[in-house]
Amino acid sequence: MEFHSLRAELLTELQLMAGVIEKKHTMPILANILIEAEGNQLTLKATDLEVGLISHCPAQVVEAGAFTVNAKRLQDMLATLSGQQVSLSMSEGSLLDVVSGAAQFSIETMPTHDFPSIPDYDFSNAVQLPCGFVLECIGRVLFSISSDPHKYAINGALWRLLEGQLTMVSTDGHRMSVLRSQQNAGDGDFDVIVPRKTMGELKKLLGSVDSDEPFLLAIIDGRLFFKIGDRVLFSRAIDGKFPDYEKAIPTNNDKEFVFERSVLSDVMRRKMVLSSDKSKLVRLGFSPNRLVVVLRNAERGESVDQIEIDYQGEAFDVGFNAEYVLDFLKNMSCERIRLFLKDATNQGLFRIADDLDEIQYEHVIMPMRLLG
Amino acid sequence: MPGETPITSLKTTGIAVTNDRKIIHIDMDAFYASVEQRDQPHLKGKPVVVGGSPQGRGVVAAASYEARAFGIRSAMSAFQAVRLCPQAVFIRPRFQAYKEVSQQIRAIFLNYTDLMEPLSLDEAYLDVTQNKANIPSATWVAEAIRRDIFQATRLTASAGVAPNKFLAKVASDVNKPNGICVIRPEEAVSFVASLPIGRFHGIGKATEARMLGLGIEHGAHLRERSQTELIQLFGKIGSFYYQIARGEDPRPVRTDYIRKSVSSEETYQRDLYGQIAIDKELLRLSEEVSRRLARAKAWGKTVHIKVRFPDFTSVTRSASASDHHQEAHWLAEHAIDMVRGTPAYQRGVRLLGVGVSNLLFEGESDHGIQLWLPFQ
């Protein structure tokens, strides 16, 4: 086995693969990457058994063959080498030689038959969407996916295609993102929960291609296959019952406020300076024409902001976790947001004031009950 | 037997600590056992043990003075107690009855001072430097309180009167039962000097043994050691030992107890084996803790478990969440998770405990309780 390829191109692929590689090293082979050299390209495969990535890289293949090697080590080697081109070869034994310019590494490989088998896929019946659109959608729901291992069913985002409407929902039980869009995505309604890790990897892959590129999704035997440009990401779908999100979207929040996103975002960032693990409570005090936002931390101090608002109703207070509000604001790119409230104990509903017609997005944050 | 093991801590009230304070420590005599003897007159004069069943694995919660004559002490296993005194009458505790008496005596304390720090149902510190009855002598106040208690409850209490909490607590034990002991400020040093080290409140069995090993038998020996030396030997608590060796204790009587944790544990009649039985108990204990949290209007962040195996070895574990909770299912999830990491399912358990700490209370305006989305 022997091939030459451009160091930068191979390194880019390895960097994308790094996110998929198993970090806990429960099985040494899962820290490895499988590289197959054939024709005029390399096929690279990595998997942690739940999520996997298959990608390609052009190469001048002198002798076809395959090997599997520790992905991090290979990536680190390529990163420290300086030549433009890199040559990889294996002759006898299990050592892989990596040569670039005057530098040479020899590293141990593992038998390719130990590498887990990669499931078969086929995109002939796939749902198709533009990459740029999917990237935008993922950015708006990824941050509110639960990472609590006890809440298995919400450790991912719900993707639902029903009668031409694509819905994506994520929640951690305290907050929830709901995104809806009419899409001409092709036939085949589906309802799947895409794991958090997969969502993160998708975001990375989508960020590395042109926004007009097609994004394909095929669901085969409970497995999800995503095609982004030349790369294929596959993943287990979460086998669980996603909560009935419609029930948690408030319908009678009668008080509406409009904020500049950057203004509210600055206010919340100031709150985070004094917040601690124990106190992330921001108190929003609404009164005619004025909103006072306060975070008080008995050990650190107090932060107060006043914002002029168009409000003539009765004064009331509502508490939110500053981090949740900031997470929402950070992950949006709009100018202004709308906040709909009912009272201190019912859901706060955030909407984008200047949203594209293409996407209807709602973010729901449960208040913190005020104790004093 | 079920046990509630609250850990309590104190918060400053801003009461100035002066050198000429008058502190009383009141302690009911053989409290649970005395209540039983009062309510069941045929038990009078008999050795009475309140606690777990002698056939089971309970412990002695209280022993009457007649039972103490046989060497029975609280916290001893009921099994050991029955061996020491087979004719003793064993009674299961009636906490409701004890709570009622406790409320009566606390009401009496409040007639004399608002500066009352309860230590348990039957014990409290009172600061009577200034008292509502304008009685000039703390000794008279203590006698008046003992008299009031007896009139209201037909139960006796002992009292210690001293310039600080440490001395008052030691003093209340001196003339027990139904006695009083007064330590005047000028007597403090000599009283402490002759006090055996094991009688110092705050020096437990293990520390006592270490001190004896170091030749510290009496307060006078403790007093010979420098503060630095005591801190090096015993850690932070060393500076407290340094103070009490001089008969000093600046701790004020604090009225605003803050509960720091809530827990529930149970020792089983027969060891529990297997995941199903153990998880079911963890859920039941979690439900109990959750109810107590709700009653205290408190929410916790850190879950603790305690597991005692059939061979009496124990393990404890704790885990913290990112926010505060009160729900039983949340407690149970974490408790089961942690127990799974111990050999409990394989080895079986003799005792299980679930607790929660890092508490937030209603009224803490800096904090809020994160609410849950209504999916149902």
XYZ file of C-alpha atoms in Angstrom:
748
model
C 0.000 0.000 0.000
C 1.380 3.348 -0.970
C -0.070 6.768 -1.832
C 0.825 10.426 -2.001
C -1.554 13.194 -1.176
C -1.670 16.881 -0.278
C -1.011 17.242 3.421
C -3.526 20.087 3.921
C -6.357 18.169 2.199
C -5.793 15.016 4.228
C -5.496 17.039 7.422
C -8.847 18.776 6.767
C -10.577 15.397 6.517
C -8.906 14.126 9.658
C -10.013 17.212 11.561
C -13.626 16.614 10.535
C -13.311 12.977 11.587
C -11.927 13.881 14.999
C -15.365 14.756 16.360
C -16.712 11.313 15.562
C -13.848 9.365 17.106
C -14.669 7.804 20.442
C -13.100 9.891 23.211
C -13.407 7.411 26.043
C -11.375 4.701 24.315
C -13.520 1.849 25.514
C -12.242 -0.138 22.536
C -8.824 0.865 21.138
C -9.953 0.264 17.558
C -12.572 3.028 17.922
C -9.778 5.565 18.362
C -8.658 4.558 14.895
C -9.472 5.685 11.430
C -9.741 3.310 8.474
C -8.135 4.534 5.258
C -8.650 2.724 1.985
C -6.529 3.772 -1.017
C -7.886 2.881 -4.410
C -8.122 4.438 -7.861
C -7.271 8.087 -7.435
C -8.718 8.661 -4.030
C -8.728 7.698 -0.372
C -11.830 6.665 1.511
C -11.659 7.542 5.208
C -13.949 5.994 7.794
C -14.394 6.665 11.498
C -17.073 5.549 13.918
C -17.822 5.286 17.628
C -20.463 2.651 16.753
C -23.242 5.224 17.225
C -22.115 7.901 14.827
C -19.785 7.491 11.886
C -18.306 9.498 9.064
C -17.168 8.471 5.621
C -15.218 10.949 3.533
C -12.861 11.099 0.636
C -9.635 12.749 -0.284
C -7.871 12.839 -3.674
C -4.589 10.923 -3.785
C -2.077 9.479 -6.158
C -2.335 5.795 -5.330
C 0.835 3.887 -6.195
C -0.343 0.629 -4.682
C -3.927 0.075 -3.483
C -4.541 -1.131 0.053
C -6.070 -0.314 3.422
C -4.931 0.261 6.978
C -6.257 1.481 10.281
C -4.321 3.768 12.563
C -4.847 5.960 15.624
C -6.640 8.994 14.222
C -5.386 11.540 16.710
C -1.773 10.500 16.263
C -2.001 10.649 12.476
C -3.673 14.052 12.687
C -0.999 15.354 15.082
C 1.743 14.104 12.758
C 0.283 15.786 9.719
C -0.192 18.977 11.684
C 3.469 19.086 12.734
C 4.912 18.238 9.345
C 5.731 21.084 7.003
C 5.941 19.645 3.501
C 3.108 20.291 1.034
C 2.854 16.652 0.106
C 2.789 13.616 2.301
C 3.463 9.995 1.398
C 2.062 7.059 3.350
C 3.202 3.511 2.772
C 3.140 0.083 4.336
C 5.296 -2.738 3.119
C 5.662 -5.633 5.486
C 4.624 -5.903 9.090
C 2.263 -3.491 10.807
C 4.235 -0.249 10.588
C 2.945 2.681 8.578
C 5.567 5.082 7.219
C 4.576 8.716 6.937
C 7.018 10.872 5.018
C 6.894 14.571 4.249
C 9.984 16.413 3.048
C 12.891 15.307 5.185
C 10.707 14.176 8.091
C 9.579 10.633 8.638
C 7.309 8.868 11.120
C 6.732 5.144 11.515
C 3.666 4.222 13.490
C 1.853 1.095 14.498
C -1.349 0.155 12.705
C -4.039 -2.330 13.680
C -5.554 -5.076 11.502
C -8.289 -3.687 9.228
C -10.573 -6.641 9.965
C -10.845 -5.385 13.563
C -12.450 -2.168 12.344
C -16.246 -2.169 12.806
C -18.248 -2.748 9.670
C -19.859 0.327 8.177
C -23.574 -0.050 7.414
C -24.764 -0.019 3.812
C -26.590 3.030 2.566
C -28.410 4.252 -0.452
C -29.688 7.756 -1.150
C -32.076 6.927 -4.006
C -35.151 7.651 -1.813
C -33.565 10.416 0.184
C -35.172 13.630 1.348
C -33.393 16.639 -0.119
C -32.893 20.066 1.421
C -30.392 22.892 0.837
C -27.308 22.656 3.083
C -27.504 26.333 4.080
C -31.083 25.950 5.256
C -30.323 22.858 7.347
C -27.332 24.627 8.889
C -29.571 27.530 9.909
C -32.125 25.122 11.413
C -29.544 23.155 13.400
C -28.028 26.378 14.757
C -31.408 27.331 16.191
C -32.142 24.065 18.004
C -28.765 22.529 18.890
C -28.196 24.657 22.014
C -31.355 23.567 23.803
C -30.845 19.795 23.461
C -30.633 18.098 26.855
C -27.333 16.577 27.912
C -28.820 14.873 30.958
C -28.161 11.147 30.484
C -31.268 10.373 32.526
C -33.435 11.989 29.853
C -32.574 9.746 26.969
C -35.438 10.695 24.637
C -34.474 14.383 24.652
C -30.727 13.817 24.234
C -31.419 14.675 20.619
C -33.579 16.894 18.415
C -36.843 15.781 16.906
C -36.908 16.007 13.097
C -40.370 15.599 11.676
C -41.488 15.870 8.069
C -45.235 15.782 7.765
C -47.246 16.897 4.740
C -44.455 19.058 3.440
C -43.761 20.730 6.758
C -40.394 20.194 8.377
C -40.371 20.568 12.159
C -37.317 20.500 14.388
C -37.688 20.550 18.163
C -35.229 20.366 21.030
C -35.693 20.706 24.765
C -33.963 20.077 28.058
C -37.188 20.264 30.043
C -36.666 23.907 31.003
C -36.520 25.466 27.560
C -37.491 24.425 24.103
C -36.809 25.416 20.515
C -39.474 24.752 17.897
C -38.766 25.438 14.258
C -41.199 24.937 11.389
C -40.733 25.367 7.676
C -42.670 24.465 4.537
C -40.289 22.493 2.374
C -40.479 20.825 -0.946
C -38.259 18.067 0.358
C -39.601 15.081 -1.506
C -41.811 12.211 -0.449
C -41.574 10.178 2.679
C -42.795 11.621 5.954
C -40.562 10.812 8.904
C -40.282 11.316 12.607
C -36.835 10.749 14.094
C -34.789 11.905 17.063
C -31.289 12.880 15.950
C -28.704 12.550 18.755
C -26.990 15.632 20.087
C -23.558 14.472 18.960
C -24.841 13.858 15.430
C -26.365 17.351 15.370
C -23.011 18.830 16.352
C -21.146 16.897 13.678
C -23.738 17.855 11.077
C -23.234 21.498 11.950
C -19.483 21.169 11.400
C -19.892 19.368 8.099
C -22.540 21.796 6.849
C -20.268 24.702 7.700
C -17.576 23.278 5.439
C -19.634 23.215 2.223
C -21.425 25.723 -0.009
C -24.895 26.658 1.243
C -26.504 25.716 -2.104
C -25.159 22.167 -2.002
C -27.844 19.539 -1.556
C -28.257 17.871 1.803
C -29.642 14.349 1.603
C -31.215 12.334 4.387
C -32.010 8.650 4.109
C -33.488 6.606 6.939
C -32.706 2.915 6.673
C -33.586 0.439 9.438
C -33.608 3.053 12.174
C -30.264 4.431 11.022
C -29.844 7.912 9.663
C -27.587 8.677 6.701
C -26.780 12.244 5.820
C -24.980 13.207 2.628
C -23.265 16.567 2.698
C -21.177 17.239 -0.394
C -18.870 14.295 -0.749
C -19.154 13.178 2.880
C -21.601 10.784 4.501
C -22.429 10.956 8.175
C -24.403 8.087 9.630
C -25.977 7.804 13.022
C -28.220 5.758 15.197
C -31.584 7.455 15.769
C -32.690 7.787 19.385
C -35.308 5.178 20.066
C -37.542 7.027 22.497
C -40.733 8.981 22.868
C -40.174 12.697 22.365
C -42.363 14.854 24.635
C -45.550 16.333 23.246
C -43.980 19.715 22.464
C -47.195 21.322 21.205
C -48.571 21.201 24.754
C -45.728 23.326 26.079
C -46.095 26.169 23.578
C -48.120 28.863 25.322
C -51.144 30.182 23.471
C -52.479 32.927 25.708
C -49.473 35.073 26.543
C -51.153 38.475 26.310
C -48.198 40.776 27.039
C -45.902 41.463 24.112
C -42.518 43.194 24.183
C -40.053 43.921 21.404
C -36.317 44.132 22.090
C -33.209 44.824 20.075
C -31.401 41.537 20.300
C -28.019 43.183 20.858
C -29.382 45.353 23.699
C -30.929 42.452 25.579
C -27.883 40.343 24.864
C -25.568 42.974 26.396
C -27.811 43.178 29.460
C -27.693 39.398 29.956
C -23.942 39.302 29.444
C -23.587 41.848 32.220
C -25.689 39.583 34.459
C -23.420 36.636 33.768
C -20.444 38.558 35.213
C -21.936 38.261 38.694
C -23.838 35.026 38.296
C -22.629 31.848 39.918
C -23.628 28.232 39.687
C -26.057 28.812 42.473
C -27.569 32.064 41.259
C -28.351 32.620 37.646
C -31.691 34.188 38.375
C -32.418 37.448 36.554
C -35.456 39.279 37.726
C -37.306 41.169 35.012
C -39.453 43.865 36.594
C -41.982 45.187 34.096
C -43.786 48.454 34.805
C -45.268 51.174 32.573
C -42.615 52.299 30.082
C -39.824 50.619 31.984
C -38.168 47.250 32.423
C -35.662 46.777 35.239
C -33.404 43.742 34.946
C -31.638 42.676 38.133
C -29.264 39.908 39.095
C -28.306 39.797 42.736
C -25.639 37.530 44.145
C -25.255 37.682 47.920
C -21.535 36.947 47.665
C -20.572 38.962 44.599
C -22.859 41.945 44.193
C -25.654 43.232 42.050
C -26.180 44.190 38.425
C -29.076 46.445 37.418
C -30.156 47.549 33.946
C -33.066 49.681 32.881
C -34.632 49.422 29.469
C -37.373 51.654 28.086
C -40.308 49.617 26.889
C -43.667 50.230 25.318
C -45.871 48.844 28.058
C -48.819 50.382 29.898
C -50.162 47.413 31.846
C -49.840 46.438 35.470
C -46.397 46.026 36.979
C -45.180 42.446 37.417
C -41.966 40.497 37.985
C -40.760 37.386 36.258
C -37.536 35.452 36.840
C -35.463 33.638 34.226
C -32.182 31.806 34.181
C -29.879 34.401 32.598
C -27.912 31.693 30.855
C -30.974 30.345 29.075
C -31.963 33.787 27.807
C -28.397 34.472 26.701
C -28.104 31.085 24.966
C -31.169 31.908 22.920
C -29.989 35.416 22.021
C -26.486 34.200 21.120
C -27.747 31.581 18.740
C -29.998 33.915 16.775
C -28.779 36.275 14.075
C -31.809 38.580 13.880
C -31.993 42.276 14.801
C -35.031 42.200 17.034
C -36.895 39.634 19.091
C -40.405 39.535 20.504
C -41.154 38.278 23.975
C -44.653 37.145 24.933
C -45.451 36.709 28.622
C -48.458 35.834 30.713
C -47.221 35.964 34.297
C -44.386 34.893 36.605
C -45.012 31.163 36.468
C -46.031 30.454 32.880
C -43.779 29.913 29.880
C -42.078 32.871 28.266
C -42.346 32.728 24.477
C -39.629 34.268 22.308
C -40.016 34.868 18.594
C -37.849 36.453 15.961
C -39.326 39.832 15.006
C -37.861 39.928 11.528
C -37.847 36.239 10.636
C -37.530 34.988 7.112
C -40.838 33.789 5.761
C -39.213 30.458 5.187
C -38.739 29.641 8.883
C -41.119 30.084 11.812
C -39.163 29.786 15.002
C -40.294 29.822 18.604
C -38.217 29.509 21.738
C -39.955 28.778 25.021
C -38.243 29.339 28.382
C -39.789 28.304 31.651
C -39.395 30.990 34.332
C -37.657 30.489 37.644
C -40.077 30.702 40.500
C -39.186 33.733 42.621
C -38.656 32.815 46.263
C -38.639 36.243 47.855
C -36.146 2.044 62.441
C -36.626 5.121 60.325
C -34.363 7.968 61.305
C -34.244 11.584 60.379
C -30.716 12.890 60.358
C -30.766 16.608 59.775
C -27.454 18.383 59.751
C -27.974 21.856 61.013
C -25.854 24.914 60.595
C -25.996 28.405 61.883
C -26.174 31.828 60.428
C -25.068 34.982 62.180
C -27.836 37.027 63.664
C -25.708 39.992 64.517
C -26.168 39.619 68.261
C -23.103 41.076 69.910
C -21.161 38.623 72.002
C -20.107 40.178 75.264
C -18.037 38.738 78.049
C -20.716 38.892 80.681
C -23.398 36.766 79.126
C -25.786 34.507 80.997
C -26.441 31.299 79.124
C -28.666 28.426 80.196
C -28.595 24.965 78.704
C -31.784 23.043 79.376
C -31.879 19.300 78.825
C -34.891 17.082 79.531
C -34.076 13.989 81.604
C -34.206 10.682 79.663
C -36.708 12.442 77.480
C -38.470 9.785 75.329
C -38.384 7.255 78.165
C -39.755 9.759 80.667
C -42.641 10.667 78.369
C -43.482 6.963 78.090
C -43.325 6.484 81.865
C -45.560 9.513 82.325
C -48.143 8.290 79.803
C -48.048 4.647 80.919
C -47.876 4.790 84.726
C -47.230 1.048 85.062
C -43.781 1.692 83.550
C -42.737 3.976 86.395
C -39.697 2.622 88.209
C -39.021 0.050 85.496
C -36.137 -0.103 83.029
C -37.668 1.330 79.839
C -35.938 1.366 76.484
C -37.384 3.410 73.631
C -36.140 2.440 70.180
C -36.079 -0.394 67.706
C -37.338 -3.862 68.371
C -34.872 -6.080 70.268
C -35.629 -8.883 67.786
C -34.692 -6.642 64.934
C -31.745 -4.429 64.283
C -32.908 -1.180 65.765
C -30.940 0.979 68.128
C -31.736 2.470 71.519
C -33.116 5.990 71.124
C -33.525 6.610 74.855
C -33.214 4.656 78.091
C -34.850 5.427 81.432
C -32.555 5.920 84.416
C -33.558 2.474 85.657
C -32.359 1.001 82.354
C -29.171 3.065 82.446
C -28.307 1.352 85.722
C -27.842 -1.814 83.644
C -25.419 -0.057 81.328
C -27.915 0.627 78.558
C -27.072 3.780 76.604
C -28.613 5.504 73.620
C -27.301 4.533 70.173
C -26.526 1.034 71.505
C -28.110 -1.781 69.452
C -31.409 -3.007 70.908
C -30.011 -6.511 70.766
C -27.144 -5.553 73.075
C -29.574 -3.749 75.384
C -31.715 -6.838 75.839
C -28.641 -8.848 76.728
C -27.680 -6.306 79.384
C -31.171 -6.187 80.841
C -33.551 -8.935 79.654
C -36.379 -7.631 81.851
C -36.321 -4.154 80.263
C -39.532 -2.964 78.603
C -38.908 -2.145 74.963
C -41.150 0.493 73.402
C -41.294 1.852 69.850
C -40.934 5.640 69.796
C -43.987 7.908 69.464
C -42.451 10.970 67.864
C -45.735 12.833 67.718
C -45.994 12.723 71.512
C -42.401 13.942 71.903
C -42.981 16.764 69.444
C -45.975 17.937 71.441
C -43.932 18.103 74.638
C -41.157 19.826 72.736
C -43.554 22.544 71.616
C -44.719 23.001 75.192
C -41.214 23.495 76.554
C -40.176 25.806 73.723
C -43.219 27.951 74.470
C -42.021 28.154 78.080
C -38.508 29.212 76.981
C -40.023 31.972 74.872
C -41.760 33.366 77.954
C -38.298 34.219 79.253
C -36.261 35.022 76.150
C -36.458 35.109 72.372
C -32.794 34.118 72.146
C -33.463 30.402 72.074
C -31.433 27.864 70.104
C -33.010 24.409 70.047
C -30.517 21.563 69.643
C -33.094 18.815 69.415
C -36.627 18.170 70.621
C -35.555 18.159 74.277
C -32.550 20.460 74.475
C -31.918 24.161 73.969
C -29.577 27.017 74.726
C -31.106 30.212 76.088
C -29.414 33.570 76.356
C -31.029 35.207 79.399
C -28.560 38.085 79.815
C -31.645 40.141 79.246
C -34.840 38.274 79.974
C -38.486 39.130 79.604
C -39.206 38.502 83.290
C -36.456 40.954 84.287
C -35.068 38.409 86.699
C -31.584 39.549 87.727
C -30.156 36.086 88.328
C -29.807 33.513 85.562
C -29.977 30.787 88.192
C -33.431 32.015 89.212
C -34.492 32.021 85.562
C -33.281 28.437 85.181
C -35.150 27.336 88.282
C -38.291 29.128 87.118
C -38.087 27.370 83.760
C -37.572 23.951 85.363
C -40.566 24.601 87.587
C -42.732 25.738 84.656
C -41.727 22.669 82.650
C -42.650 20.319 85.449
C -45.993 22.049 85.990
C -46.877 21.926 82.321
C -45.584 18.450 81.456
C -44.951 16.514 84.710
C -41.462 15.915 83.323
C -38.145 16.968 84.803
C -35.351 18.880 83.155
C -31.786 19.625 84.152
C -30.116 22.976 83.661
C -26.628 24.336 83.307
C -26.030 28.032 83.921
C -22.786 29.600 82.736
C -21.275 32.553 80.853
C -21.184 30.624 77.551
C -22.677 27.710 75.621
C -19.812 25.287 76.115
C -19.807 25.642 79.912
C -23.615 25.629 80.143
C -23.810 22.389 78.190
C -21.221 20.668 80.364
C -22.908 22.035 83.500
C -26.375 20.702 82.673
C -24.940 17.192 82.830
C -23.345 17.599 86.244
C -26.378 17.211 88.484
C -28.617 15.161 86.207
C -31.405 14.143 86.612
C -33.610 16.967 87.838
C -30.659 19.112 88.846
C -28.995 22.396 88.201
C -25.352 23.415 88.089
C -24.073 26.954 87.968
C -20.616 27.936 86.762
C -19.792 31.551 87.588
C -17.388 33.410 85.277
C -14.665 33.399 87.910
C -15.027 29.630 88.369
C -14.784 28.808 84.675
C -11.040 28.248 84.484
C -10.778 25.979 87.502
C -13.915 24.047 86.502
C -12.490 23.278 83.076
C -9.046 22.444 84.462
C -10.353 19.507 86.455
C -12.826 18.302 83.805
C -11.893 14.914 82.281
C -11.282 15.308 78.572
C -14.068 12.854 77.675
C -16.627 15.129 79.332
C -15.846 18.037 77.009
C -18.772 18.506 74.692
C -17.347 18.496 71.176
C -14.605 15.971 71.935
C -15.797 12.616 70.685
C -14.597 9.114 71.461
C -11.912 9.056 68.757
C -10.502 12.461 69.700
C -10.633 11.534 73.356
C -8.530 8.451 72.676
C -5.989 10.517 70.729
C -5.802 13.102 73.483
C -5.325 10.464 76.163
C -2.537 9.049 74.015
C -0.942 12.489 74.055
C -1.208 12.694 77.836
C -4.136 15.117 77.731
C -6.421 13.759 80.439
C -7.957 16.883 81.902
C -8.722 20.429 80.829
C -5.547 21.551 82.565
C -3.470 19.370 80.226
C -5.279 20.773 77.226
C -4.535 24.254 78.446
C -0.786 23.577 78.409
C -0.845 23.168 74.638
C -0.397 26.146 72.332
C -3.013 27.080 69.764
C -0.621 26.277 66.918
C 0.093 22.886 68.404
C -3.609 22.064 68.750
C -4.344 23.127 65.168
C -1.440 21.009 63.936
C -2.709 18.032 65.899
C -6.440 18.305 65.298
C -6.946 20.667 62.388
C -9.210 23.708 62.395
C -11.158 22.503 65.426
C -7.892 22.892 67.380
C -8.541 26.591 67.913
C -11.931 25.739 69.432
C -10.196 23.335 71.845
C -7.755 26.116 72.688
C -10.654 28.398 73.631
C -12.669 25.891 75.639
C -9.563 24.876 77.596
C -9.711 28.443 78.891
C -13.427 28.215 79.618
C -14.108 30.525 76.685
C -16.667 30.051 73.944
C -17.682 33.102 71.958
C -20.400 31.342 69.944
C -23.639 33.307 70.283
C -26.998 31.690 70.929
C -28.496 31.610 67.470
C -32.145 31.590 66.784
C -32.212 31.072 63.055
C -31.275 27.486 62.437
C -30.863 26.708 58.812
C -31.378 23.173 57.825
C -28.512 22.165 55.583
C -29.684 18.795 54.447
C -32.640 16.488 54.557
C -32.265 12.756 54.589
C -34.017 9.541 55.334
C -32.495 6.176 56.067
C -33.617 2.778 57.145
C -32.010 -0.287 58.681
C -33.772 -3.408 57.483
C -35.006 -6.290 59.584
C -33.591 -8.597 56.975
C -30.892 -7.706 54.451
C -32.222 -6.656 51.071
C -30.896 -8.396 48.004
C -31.228 -7.674 44.318
C -31.828 -4.625 42.207
C -35.626 -4.729 42.318
C -35.895 -4.716 46.108
C -33.152 -2.132 46.554
C -34.382 0.273 43.851
C -37.891 0.066 45.285
C -36.577 1.116 48.698
C -34.528 3.939 47.172
C -37.689 5.246 45.543
C -39.573 5.031 48.825
C -36.802 6.875 50.720
C -36.663 9.474 47.933
C -40.392 10.030 48.269
C -39.958 10.563 51.991
C -37.131 13.075 51.470
C -39.170 14.833 48.783
C -42.107 15.182 51.183
C -39.824 16.658 53.828
C -38.357 19.089 51.327
C -41.849 20.182 50.339
C -42.808 20.656 53.968
C -39.678 22.747 54.585
C -40.314 24.688 51.327
C -36.828 23.724 50.259
C -35.152 22.547 47.078
C -31.871 20.644 46.912
C -29.077 20.308 44.434
C -26.831 17.538 45.742
C -28.068 13.999 46.296
C -26.355 11.717 48.820
C -26.669 8.012 49.353
C -25.510 5.737 52.131
C -25.269 1.985 51.792
C -24.360 -0.381 54.593
C -23.558 -3.925 53.537
C -24.365 -7.060 55.558
C -20.781 -7.091 56.887
C -21.357 -3.595 58.393
C -19.002 -1.803 56.014
C -20.567 1.303 54.519
C -20.132 3.534 51.523
C -21.472 7.004 50.828
C -21.698 8.802 47.509
C -22.959 12.166 46.358
C -23.714 13.875 43.054
C -24.788 17.389 42.192
C -27.208 18.595 39.561
C -27.083 21.905 37.745
C -30.200 23.220 39.420
C -32.442 22.743 42.418
C -35.113 20.104 42.715
C -37.672 18.731 45.092
C -39.209 15.899 43.078
C -38.968 12.319 44.327
C -38.257 10.919 40.863
C -35.275 13.231 40.487
C -33.860 12.095 43.824
C -34.530 8.461 43.021
C -32.887 8.671 39.595
C -29.662 9.985 41.100
C -29.797 7.686 44.108
C -30.285 4.581 41.952
C -27.528 5.754 39.623
C -25.075 6.035 42.506
C -26.121 2.791 44.183
C -25.586 1.047 40.861
C -21.940 2.109 41.134
C -21.589 0.221 44.432
C -21.657 -3.557 44.936
C -25.073 -3.229 46.647
C -27.026 -5.366 44.192
C -24.514 -8.203 44.522
C -23.671 -8.003 48.193
C -27.061 -7.015 49.568
C -27.708 -4.166 51.987
C -28.415 -3.803 55.652
C -29.116 -0.072 55.569
C -30.017 2.417 52.849
C -30.095 6.186 53.122
C -31.023 8.954 50.689
C -30.361 12.599 51.407
C -30.167 15.950 49.727
C -28.085 19.026 50.509
C -27.146 22.351 48.945
C -30.609 23.581 49.838
C -32.491 26.654 48.705
C -35.380 27.966 50.753
C -38.506 29.945 50.109
C -37.617 33.573 50.808
C -34.099 33.529 49.355
C -34.614 36.397 46.947
C -31.342 35.932 45.078
C -32.476 32.565 43.905
C -35.311 31.017 42.042
C -36.504 27.527 41.334
C -36.312 26.601 37.701
C -39.760 25.477 36.575
C -40.445 22.671 34.112
C -42.150 22.882 30.767
C -45.704 21.501 30.933
C -45.497 18.665 28.427
C -48.401 16.825 30.030
